[in-house]
PDB file of C-alpha atoms in Angstrom:
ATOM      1  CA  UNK A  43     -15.095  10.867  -7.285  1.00  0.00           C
ATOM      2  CA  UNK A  44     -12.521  12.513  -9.107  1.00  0.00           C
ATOM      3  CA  UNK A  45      -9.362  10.081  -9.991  1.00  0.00           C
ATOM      4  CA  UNK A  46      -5.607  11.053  -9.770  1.00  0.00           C
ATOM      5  CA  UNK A  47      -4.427  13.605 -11.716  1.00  0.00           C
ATOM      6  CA  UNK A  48      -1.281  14.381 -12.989  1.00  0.00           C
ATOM      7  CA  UNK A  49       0.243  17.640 -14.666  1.00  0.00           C
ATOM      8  CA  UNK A  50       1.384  18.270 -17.210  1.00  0.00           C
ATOM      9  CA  UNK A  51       0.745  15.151 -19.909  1.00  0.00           C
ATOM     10  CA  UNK A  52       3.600  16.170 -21.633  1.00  0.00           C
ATOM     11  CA  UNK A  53       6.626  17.894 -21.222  1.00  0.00           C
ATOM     12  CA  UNK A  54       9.785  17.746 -23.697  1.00  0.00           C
ATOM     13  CA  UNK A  55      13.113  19.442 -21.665  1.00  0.00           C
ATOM     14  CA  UNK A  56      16.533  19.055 -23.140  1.00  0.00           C
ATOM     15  CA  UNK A  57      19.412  17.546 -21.325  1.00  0.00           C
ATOM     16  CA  UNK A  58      20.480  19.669 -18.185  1.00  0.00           C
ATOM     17  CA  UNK A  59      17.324  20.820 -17.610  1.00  0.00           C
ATOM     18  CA  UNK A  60      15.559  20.273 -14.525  1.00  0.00           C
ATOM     19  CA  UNK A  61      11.823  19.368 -14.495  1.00  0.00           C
ATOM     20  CA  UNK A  62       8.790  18.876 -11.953  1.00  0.00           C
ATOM     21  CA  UNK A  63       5.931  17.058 -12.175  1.00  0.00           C
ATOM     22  CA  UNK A  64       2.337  16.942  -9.988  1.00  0.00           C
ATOM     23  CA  UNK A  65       0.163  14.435  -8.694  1.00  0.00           C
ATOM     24  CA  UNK A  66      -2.669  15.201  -7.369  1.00  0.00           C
ATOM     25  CA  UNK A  67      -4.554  11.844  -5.244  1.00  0.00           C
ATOM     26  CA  UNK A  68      -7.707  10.632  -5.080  1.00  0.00           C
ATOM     27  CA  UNK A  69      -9.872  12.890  -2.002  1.00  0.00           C
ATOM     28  CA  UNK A  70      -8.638  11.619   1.108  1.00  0.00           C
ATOM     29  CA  UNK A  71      -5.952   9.486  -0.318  1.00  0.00           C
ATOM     30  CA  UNK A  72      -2.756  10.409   2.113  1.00  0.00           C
ATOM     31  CA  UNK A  73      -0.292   7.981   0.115  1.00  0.00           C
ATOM     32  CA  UNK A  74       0.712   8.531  -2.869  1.00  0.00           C
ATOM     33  CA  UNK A  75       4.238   6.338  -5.022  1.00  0.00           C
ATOM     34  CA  UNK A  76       6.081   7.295  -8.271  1.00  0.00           C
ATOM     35  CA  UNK A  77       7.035   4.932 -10.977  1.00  0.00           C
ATOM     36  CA  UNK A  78       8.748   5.321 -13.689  1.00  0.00           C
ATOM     37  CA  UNK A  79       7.746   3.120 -17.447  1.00  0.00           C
ATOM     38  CA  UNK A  80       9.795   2.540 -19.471  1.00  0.00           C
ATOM     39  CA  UNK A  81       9.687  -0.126 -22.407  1.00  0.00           C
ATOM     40  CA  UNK A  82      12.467  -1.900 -21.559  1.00  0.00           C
ATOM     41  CA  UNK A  83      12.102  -1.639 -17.769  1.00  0.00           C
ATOM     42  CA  UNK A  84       8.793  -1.599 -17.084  1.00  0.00           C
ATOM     43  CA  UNK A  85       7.329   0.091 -14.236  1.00  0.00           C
ATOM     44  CA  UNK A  86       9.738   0.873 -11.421  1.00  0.00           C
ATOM     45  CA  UNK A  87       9.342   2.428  -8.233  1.00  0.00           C
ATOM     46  CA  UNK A  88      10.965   6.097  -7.414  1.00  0.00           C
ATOM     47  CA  UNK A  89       9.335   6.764  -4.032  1.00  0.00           C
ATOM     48  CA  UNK A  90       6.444   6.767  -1.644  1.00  0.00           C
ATOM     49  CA  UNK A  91       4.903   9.871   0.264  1.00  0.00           C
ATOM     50  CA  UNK A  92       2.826   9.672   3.462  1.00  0.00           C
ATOM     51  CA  UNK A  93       1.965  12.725   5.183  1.00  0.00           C
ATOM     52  CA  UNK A  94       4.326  14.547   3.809  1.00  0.00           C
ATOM     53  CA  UNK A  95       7.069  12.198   4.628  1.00  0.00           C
ATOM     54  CA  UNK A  96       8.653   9.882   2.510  1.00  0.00           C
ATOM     55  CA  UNK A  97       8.676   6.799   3.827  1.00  0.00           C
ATOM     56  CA  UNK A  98      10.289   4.400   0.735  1.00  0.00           C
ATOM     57  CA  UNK A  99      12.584   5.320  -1.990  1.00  0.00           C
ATOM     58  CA  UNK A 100      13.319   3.043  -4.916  1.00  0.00           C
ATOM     59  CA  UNK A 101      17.413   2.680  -6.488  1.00  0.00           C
ATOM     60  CA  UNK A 102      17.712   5.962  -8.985  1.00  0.00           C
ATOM     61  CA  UNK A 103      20.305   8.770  -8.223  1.00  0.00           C
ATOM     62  CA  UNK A 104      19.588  11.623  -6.453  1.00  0.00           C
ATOM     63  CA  UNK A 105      18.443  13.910  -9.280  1.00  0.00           C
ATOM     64  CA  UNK A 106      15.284  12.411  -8.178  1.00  0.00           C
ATOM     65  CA  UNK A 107      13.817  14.049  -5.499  1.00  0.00           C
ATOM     66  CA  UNK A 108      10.082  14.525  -4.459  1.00  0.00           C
ATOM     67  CA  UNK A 109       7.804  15.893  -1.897  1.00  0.00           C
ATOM     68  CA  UNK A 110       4.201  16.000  -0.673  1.00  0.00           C
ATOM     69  CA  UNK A 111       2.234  19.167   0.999  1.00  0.00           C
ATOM     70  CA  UNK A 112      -0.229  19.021   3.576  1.00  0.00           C
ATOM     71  CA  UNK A 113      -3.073  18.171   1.092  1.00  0.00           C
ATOM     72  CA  UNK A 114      -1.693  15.120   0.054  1.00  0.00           C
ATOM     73  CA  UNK A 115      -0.491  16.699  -3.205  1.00  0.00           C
ATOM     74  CA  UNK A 116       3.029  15.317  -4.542  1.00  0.00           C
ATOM     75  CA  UNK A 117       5.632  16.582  -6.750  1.00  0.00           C
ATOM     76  CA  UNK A 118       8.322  14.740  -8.256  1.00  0.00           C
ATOM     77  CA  UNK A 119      11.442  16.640  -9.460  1.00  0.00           C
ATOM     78  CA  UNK A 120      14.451  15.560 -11.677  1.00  0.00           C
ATOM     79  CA  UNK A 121      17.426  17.790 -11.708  1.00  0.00           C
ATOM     80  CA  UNK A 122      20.376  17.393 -14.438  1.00  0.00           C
ATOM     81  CA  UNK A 123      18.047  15.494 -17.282  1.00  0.00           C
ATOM     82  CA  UNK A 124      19.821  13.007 -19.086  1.00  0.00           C
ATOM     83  CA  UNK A 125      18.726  11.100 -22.488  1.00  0.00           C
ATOM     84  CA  UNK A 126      17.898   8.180 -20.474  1.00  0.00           C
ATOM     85  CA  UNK A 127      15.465   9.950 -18.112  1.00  0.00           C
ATOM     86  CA  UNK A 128      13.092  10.113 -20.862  1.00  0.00           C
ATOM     87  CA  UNK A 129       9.615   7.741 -19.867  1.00  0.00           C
ATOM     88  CA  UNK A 130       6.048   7.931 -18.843  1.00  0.00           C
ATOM     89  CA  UNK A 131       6.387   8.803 -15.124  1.00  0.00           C
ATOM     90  CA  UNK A 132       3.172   7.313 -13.236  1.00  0.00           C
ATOM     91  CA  UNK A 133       2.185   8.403  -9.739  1.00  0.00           C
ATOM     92  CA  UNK A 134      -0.353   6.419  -7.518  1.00  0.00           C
ATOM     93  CA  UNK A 135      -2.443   7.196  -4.708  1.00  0.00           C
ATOM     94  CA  UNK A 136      -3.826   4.705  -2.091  1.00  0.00           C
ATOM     95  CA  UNK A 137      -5.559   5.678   0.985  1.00  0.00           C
ATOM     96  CA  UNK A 138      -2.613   4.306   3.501  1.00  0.00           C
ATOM     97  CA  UNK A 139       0.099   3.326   1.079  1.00  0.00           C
ATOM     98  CA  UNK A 140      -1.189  -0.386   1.567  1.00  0.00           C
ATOM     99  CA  UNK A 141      -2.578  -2.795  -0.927  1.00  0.00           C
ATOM    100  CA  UNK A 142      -4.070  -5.714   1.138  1.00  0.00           C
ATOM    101  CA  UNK A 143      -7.668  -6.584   1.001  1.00  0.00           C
ATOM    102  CA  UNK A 144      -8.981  -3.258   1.318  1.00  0.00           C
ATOM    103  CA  UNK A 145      -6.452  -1.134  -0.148  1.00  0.00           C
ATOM    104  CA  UNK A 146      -5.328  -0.625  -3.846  1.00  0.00           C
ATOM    105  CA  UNK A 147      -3.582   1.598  -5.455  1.00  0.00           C
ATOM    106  CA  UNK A 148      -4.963   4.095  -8.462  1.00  0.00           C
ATOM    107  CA  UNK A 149      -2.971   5.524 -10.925  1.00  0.00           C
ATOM    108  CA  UNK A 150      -2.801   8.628 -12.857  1.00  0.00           C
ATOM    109  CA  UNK A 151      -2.338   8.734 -16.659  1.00  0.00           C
ATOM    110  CA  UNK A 152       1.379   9.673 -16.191  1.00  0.00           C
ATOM    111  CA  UNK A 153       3.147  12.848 -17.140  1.00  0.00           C
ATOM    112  CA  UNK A 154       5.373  11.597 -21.138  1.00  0.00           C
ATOM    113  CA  UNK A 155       8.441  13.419 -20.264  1.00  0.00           C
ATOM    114  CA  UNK A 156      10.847  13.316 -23.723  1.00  0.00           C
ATOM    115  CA  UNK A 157      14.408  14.809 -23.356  1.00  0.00           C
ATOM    116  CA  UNK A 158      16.105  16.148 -26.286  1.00  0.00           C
TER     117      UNK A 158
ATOM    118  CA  UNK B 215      13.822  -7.849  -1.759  1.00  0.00           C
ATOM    119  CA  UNK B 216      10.638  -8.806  -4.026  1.00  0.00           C
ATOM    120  CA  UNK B 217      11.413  -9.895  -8.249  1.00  0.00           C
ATOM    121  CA  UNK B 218       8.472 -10.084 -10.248  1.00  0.00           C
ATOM    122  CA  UNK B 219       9.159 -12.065 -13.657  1.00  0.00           C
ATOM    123  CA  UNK B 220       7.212 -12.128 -16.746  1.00  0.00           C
ATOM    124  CA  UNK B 221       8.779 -14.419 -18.848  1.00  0.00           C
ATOM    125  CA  UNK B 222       7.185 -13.367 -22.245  1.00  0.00           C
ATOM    126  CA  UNK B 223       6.942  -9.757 -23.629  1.00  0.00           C
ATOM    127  CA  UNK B 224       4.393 -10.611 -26.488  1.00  0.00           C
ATOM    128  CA  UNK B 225       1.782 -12.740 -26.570  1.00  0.00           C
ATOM    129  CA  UNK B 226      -0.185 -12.865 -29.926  1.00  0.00           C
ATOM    130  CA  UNK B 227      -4.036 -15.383 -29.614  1.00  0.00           C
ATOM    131  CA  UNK B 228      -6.463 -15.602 -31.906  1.00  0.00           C
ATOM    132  CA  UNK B 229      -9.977 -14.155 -30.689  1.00  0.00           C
ATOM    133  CA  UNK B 230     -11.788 -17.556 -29.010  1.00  0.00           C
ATOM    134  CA  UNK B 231      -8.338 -19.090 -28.085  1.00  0.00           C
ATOM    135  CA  UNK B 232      -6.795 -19.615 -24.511  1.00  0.00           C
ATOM    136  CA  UNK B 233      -4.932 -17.068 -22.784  1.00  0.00           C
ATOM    137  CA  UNK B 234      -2.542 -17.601 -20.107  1.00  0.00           C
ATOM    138  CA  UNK B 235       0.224 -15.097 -18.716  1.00  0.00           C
ATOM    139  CA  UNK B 236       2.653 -16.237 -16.571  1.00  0.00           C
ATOM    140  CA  UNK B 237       4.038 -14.712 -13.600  1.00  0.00           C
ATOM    141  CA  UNK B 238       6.570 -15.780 -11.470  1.00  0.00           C
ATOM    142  CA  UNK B 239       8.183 -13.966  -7.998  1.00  0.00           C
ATOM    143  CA  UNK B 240      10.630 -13.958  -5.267  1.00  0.00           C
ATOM    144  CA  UNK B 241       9.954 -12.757  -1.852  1.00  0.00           C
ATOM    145  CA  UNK B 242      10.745 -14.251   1.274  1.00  0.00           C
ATOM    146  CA  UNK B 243       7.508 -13.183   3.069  1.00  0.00           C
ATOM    147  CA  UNK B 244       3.853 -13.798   2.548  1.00  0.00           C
ATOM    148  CA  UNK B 245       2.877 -12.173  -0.610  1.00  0.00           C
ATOM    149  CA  UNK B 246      -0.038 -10.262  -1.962  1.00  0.00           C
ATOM    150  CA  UNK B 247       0.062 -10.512  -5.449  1.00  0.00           C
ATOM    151  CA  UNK B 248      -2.113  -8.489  -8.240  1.00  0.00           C
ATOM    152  CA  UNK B 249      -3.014  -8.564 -11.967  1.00  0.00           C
ATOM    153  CA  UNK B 250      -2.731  -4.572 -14.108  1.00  0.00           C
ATOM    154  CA  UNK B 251      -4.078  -3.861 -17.112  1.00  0.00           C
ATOM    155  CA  UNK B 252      -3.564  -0.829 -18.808  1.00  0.00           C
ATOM    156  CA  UNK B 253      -5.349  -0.727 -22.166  1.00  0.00           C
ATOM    157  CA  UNK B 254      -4.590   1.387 -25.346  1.00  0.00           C
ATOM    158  CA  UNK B 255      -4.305   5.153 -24.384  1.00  0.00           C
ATOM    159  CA  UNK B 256      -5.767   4.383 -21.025  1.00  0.00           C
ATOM    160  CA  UNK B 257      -4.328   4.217 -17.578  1.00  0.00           C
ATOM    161  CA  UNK B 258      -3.125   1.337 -15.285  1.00  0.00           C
ATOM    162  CA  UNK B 259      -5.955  -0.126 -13.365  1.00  0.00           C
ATOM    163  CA  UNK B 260      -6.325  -2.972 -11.173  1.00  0.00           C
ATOM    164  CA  UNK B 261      -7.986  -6.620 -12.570  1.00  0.00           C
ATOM    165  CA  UNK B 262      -7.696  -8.672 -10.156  1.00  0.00           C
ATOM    166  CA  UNK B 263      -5.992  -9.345  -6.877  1.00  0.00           C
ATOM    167  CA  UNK B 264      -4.781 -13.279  -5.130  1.00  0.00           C
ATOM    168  CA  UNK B 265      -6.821 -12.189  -1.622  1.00  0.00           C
ATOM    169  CA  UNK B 266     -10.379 -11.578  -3.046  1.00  0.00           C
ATOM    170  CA  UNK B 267     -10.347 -15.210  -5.530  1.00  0.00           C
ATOM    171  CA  UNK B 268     -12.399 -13.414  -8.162  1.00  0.00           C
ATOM    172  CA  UNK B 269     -12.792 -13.556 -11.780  1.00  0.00           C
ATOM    173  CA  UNK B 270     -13.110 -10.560 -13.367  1.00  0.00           C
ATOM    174  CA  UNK B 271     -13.613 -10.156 -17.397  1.00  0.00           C
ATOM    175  CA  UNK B 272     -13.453 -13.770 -17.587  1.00  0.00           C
ATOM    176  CA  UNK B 273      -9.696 -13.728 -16.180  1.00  0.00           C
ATOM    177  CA  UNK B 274      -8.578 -15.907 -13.508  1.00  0.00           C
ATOM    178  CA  UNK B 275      -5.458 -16.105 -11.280  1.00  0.00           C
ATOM    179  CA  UNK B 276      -4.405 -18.633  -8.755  1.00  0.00           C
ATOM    180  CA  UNK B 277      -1.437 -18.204  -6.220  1.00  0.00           C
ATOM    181  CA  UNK B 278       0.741 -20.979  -6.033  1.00  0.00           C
ATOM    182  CA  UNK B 279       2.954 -20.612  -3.597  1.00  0.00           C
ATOM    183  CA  UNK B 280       5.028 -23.837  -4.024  1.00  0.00           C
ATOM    184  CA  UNK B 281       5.755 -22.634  -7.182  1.00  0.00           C
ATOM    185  CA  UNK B 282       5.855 -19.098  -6.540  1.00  0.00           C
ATOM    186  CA  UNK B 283       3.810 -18.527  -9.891  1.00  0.00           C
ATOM    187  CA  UNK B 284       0.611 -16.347  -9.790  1.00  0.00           C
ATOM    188  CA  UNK B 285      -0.689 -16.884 -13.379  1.00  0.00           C
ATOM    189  CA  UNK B 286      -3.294 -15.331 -15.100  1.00  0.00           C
ATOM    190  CA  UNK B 287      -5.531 -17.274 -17.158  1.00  0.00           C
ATOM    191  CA  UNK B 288      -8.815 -16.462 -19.547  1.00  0.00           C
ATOM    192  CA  UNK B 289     -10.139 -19.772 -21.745  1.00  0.00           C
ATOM    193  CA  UNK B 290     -11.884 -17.548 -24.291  1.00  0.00           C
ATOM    194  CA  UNK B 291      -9.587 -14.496 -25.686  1.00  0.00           C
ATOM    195  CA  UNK B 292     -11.795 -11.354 -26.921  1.00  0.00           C
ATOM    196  CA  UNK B 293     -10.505  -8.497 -28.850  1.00  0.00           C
ATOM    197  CA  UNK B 294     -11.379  -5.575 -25.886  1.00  0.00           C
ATOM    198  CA  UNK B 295      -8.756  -8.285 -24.118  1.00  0.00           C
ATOM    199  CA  UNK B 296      -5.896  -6.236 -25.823  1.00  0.00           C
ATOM    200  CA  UNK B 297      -3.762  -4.788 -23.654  1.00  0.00           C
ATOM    201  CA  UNK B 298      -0.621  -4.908 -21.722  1.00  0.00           C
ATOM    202  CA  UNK B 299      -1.221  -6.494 -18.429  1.00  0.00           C
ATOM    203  CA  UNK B 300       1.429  -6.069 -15.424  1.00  0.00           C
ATOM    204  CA  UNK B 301       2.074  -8.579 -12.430  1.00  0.00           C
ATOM    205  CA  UNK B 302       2.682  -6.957  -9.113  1.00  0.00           C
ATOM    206  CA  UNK B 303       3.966  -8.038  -5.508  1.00  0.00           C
ATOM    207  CA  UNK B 304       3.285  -5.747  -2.551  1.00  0.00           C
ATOM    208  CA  UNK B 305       5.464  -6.820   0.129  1.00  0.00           C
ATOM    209  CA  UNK B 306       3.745  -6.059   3.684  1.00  0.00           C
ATOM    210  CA  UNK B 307       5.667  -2.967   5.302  1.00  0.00           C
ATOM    211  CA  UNK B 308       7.452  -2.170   2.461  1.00  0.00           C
ATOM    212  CA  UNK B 309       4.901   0.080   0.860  1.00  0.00           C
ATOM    213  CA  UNK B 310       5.637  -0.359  -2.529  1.00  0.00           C
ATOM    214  CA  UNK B 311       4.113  -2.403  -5.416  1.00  0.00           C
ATOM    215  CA  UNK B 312       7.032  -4.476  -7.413  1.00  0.00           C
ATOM    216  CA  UNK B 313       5.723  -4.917 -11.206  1.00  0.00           C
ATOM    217  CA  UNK B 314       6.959  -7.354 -13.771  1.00  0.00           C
ATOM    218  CA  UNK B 315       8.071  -5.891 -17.130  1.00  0.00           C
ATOM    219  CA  UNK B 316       4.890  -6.681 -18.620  1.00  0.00           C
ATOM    220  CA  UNK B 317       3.209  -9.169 -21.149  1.00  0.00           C
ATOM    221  CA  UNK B 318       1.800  -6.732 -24.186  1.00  0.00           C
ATOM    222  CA  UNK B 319      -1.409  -8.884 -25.390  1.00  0.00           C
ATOM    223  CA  UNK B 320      -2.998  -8.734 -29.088  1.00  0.00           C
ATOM    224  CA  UNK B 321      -6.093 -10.367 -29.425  1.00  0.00           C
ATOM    225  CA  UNK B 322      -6.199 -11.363 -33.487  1.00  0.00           C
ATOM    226  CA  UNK B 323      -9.956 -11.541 -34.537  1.00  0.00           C
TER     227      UNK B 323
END
């Protein structure tokens, strides 16, 4: 089966801009989380979707916002780049947002975002 | 709230050699912890989990929970072993995997 998919692969913005970015899950995923990596910081979570709602959001500002439509598809966008916003932004899907014995979470190959 | 450490950002082995990556976490509740790997140029993908006991690719992890340490360990490094590997806690009802910052692994032949 097709994995997750994320659009674009690269974007370069300049500061001020706003930007949004897709996920689209695994079929029949209905969970799908946003990280953001980062070389210094690693992977760190931005927010979980379930059925459209979120249901967990991670410690960044609120120029990042996302959503999710009926088909499970997410978008994450960032309003007001800064310098610092620039990373590989990762989203995962997982059939119920759990990861015990039978769940785990697949990623996408992330969406390089650069700002200038 | 959950704390994944990875104490060491680069680990350099020569191809044969032991490998072991240490991982260390806080979290009040009853874990579940995982291995990542994402190789060069590919994405982040599940090695191995605490739950199922496995060993997959030759790599081994054992929770210790008096220690709060979930190690991974391989006796024999191989080059395709390259890679930067990620710890993770998921914390039941939180919905959200907490990564450590990473160990990047070189394999020297």
């Amino acid at each position: 089966k097709a994995g997750v998919t994320q659009t674009p692969r690269y974007l370069i913005k300049t500061r001020g801009q706003q930007v949004t970015l897709s996920c689209s899950p695994i079929s029949g995923h209905r969970s799908v989380s946003w990280y953001q990596q980062t070389p210094g910081q690693g992977l760190q979570f931005l927010f979980e979707y379930f059925s459209e709602t979120q249901r967990n959001k991670g410690n960044f500002p609120g120029r990042f916002s996302g959503r999710q439509f009926s088909n499970s598809r997410s978008e994450m966008n960032v309003s007001t780049l800064e310098l610092g916003d620039s990373a590989l932004y990762l989203c995962a899907s997982s059939f119920d947002g759990t990861a015990d014995l039978n769940g785990e979470a697949f990623f996408g190959q992330g969406t390089r975002l650069t700002v200038v | 709230a959950q704390r994944v450490t990875q104490p060491e950002k680069l680990l350099s082995v020569f191809k044969g050699a032991p490998v072991e990556l240490k991982c260390n976490y806080s979290y009040s509740g009853s874990p579940e912890l995982f291995w990542y790997v994402q190789y060069s140029r590919q994405r982040l993908q599940l090695l191995l989990r605490h739950i199922s006991r496995e060993s997959i690719k030759g790599f081994t992890a054992d929770l210790n929970k008096g220690e709060t340490s979930f190690h991974l360990k391989k006796p024999f490094a191989q080059e395709e072993d390259s890679a930067m590997y990620y710890c993770a806690l998921w914390a039941r009802g939180n919905n959200r995997l907490a990564f450590g910052k990473g160990n990047q692994v070189v394999v020297i032949p």
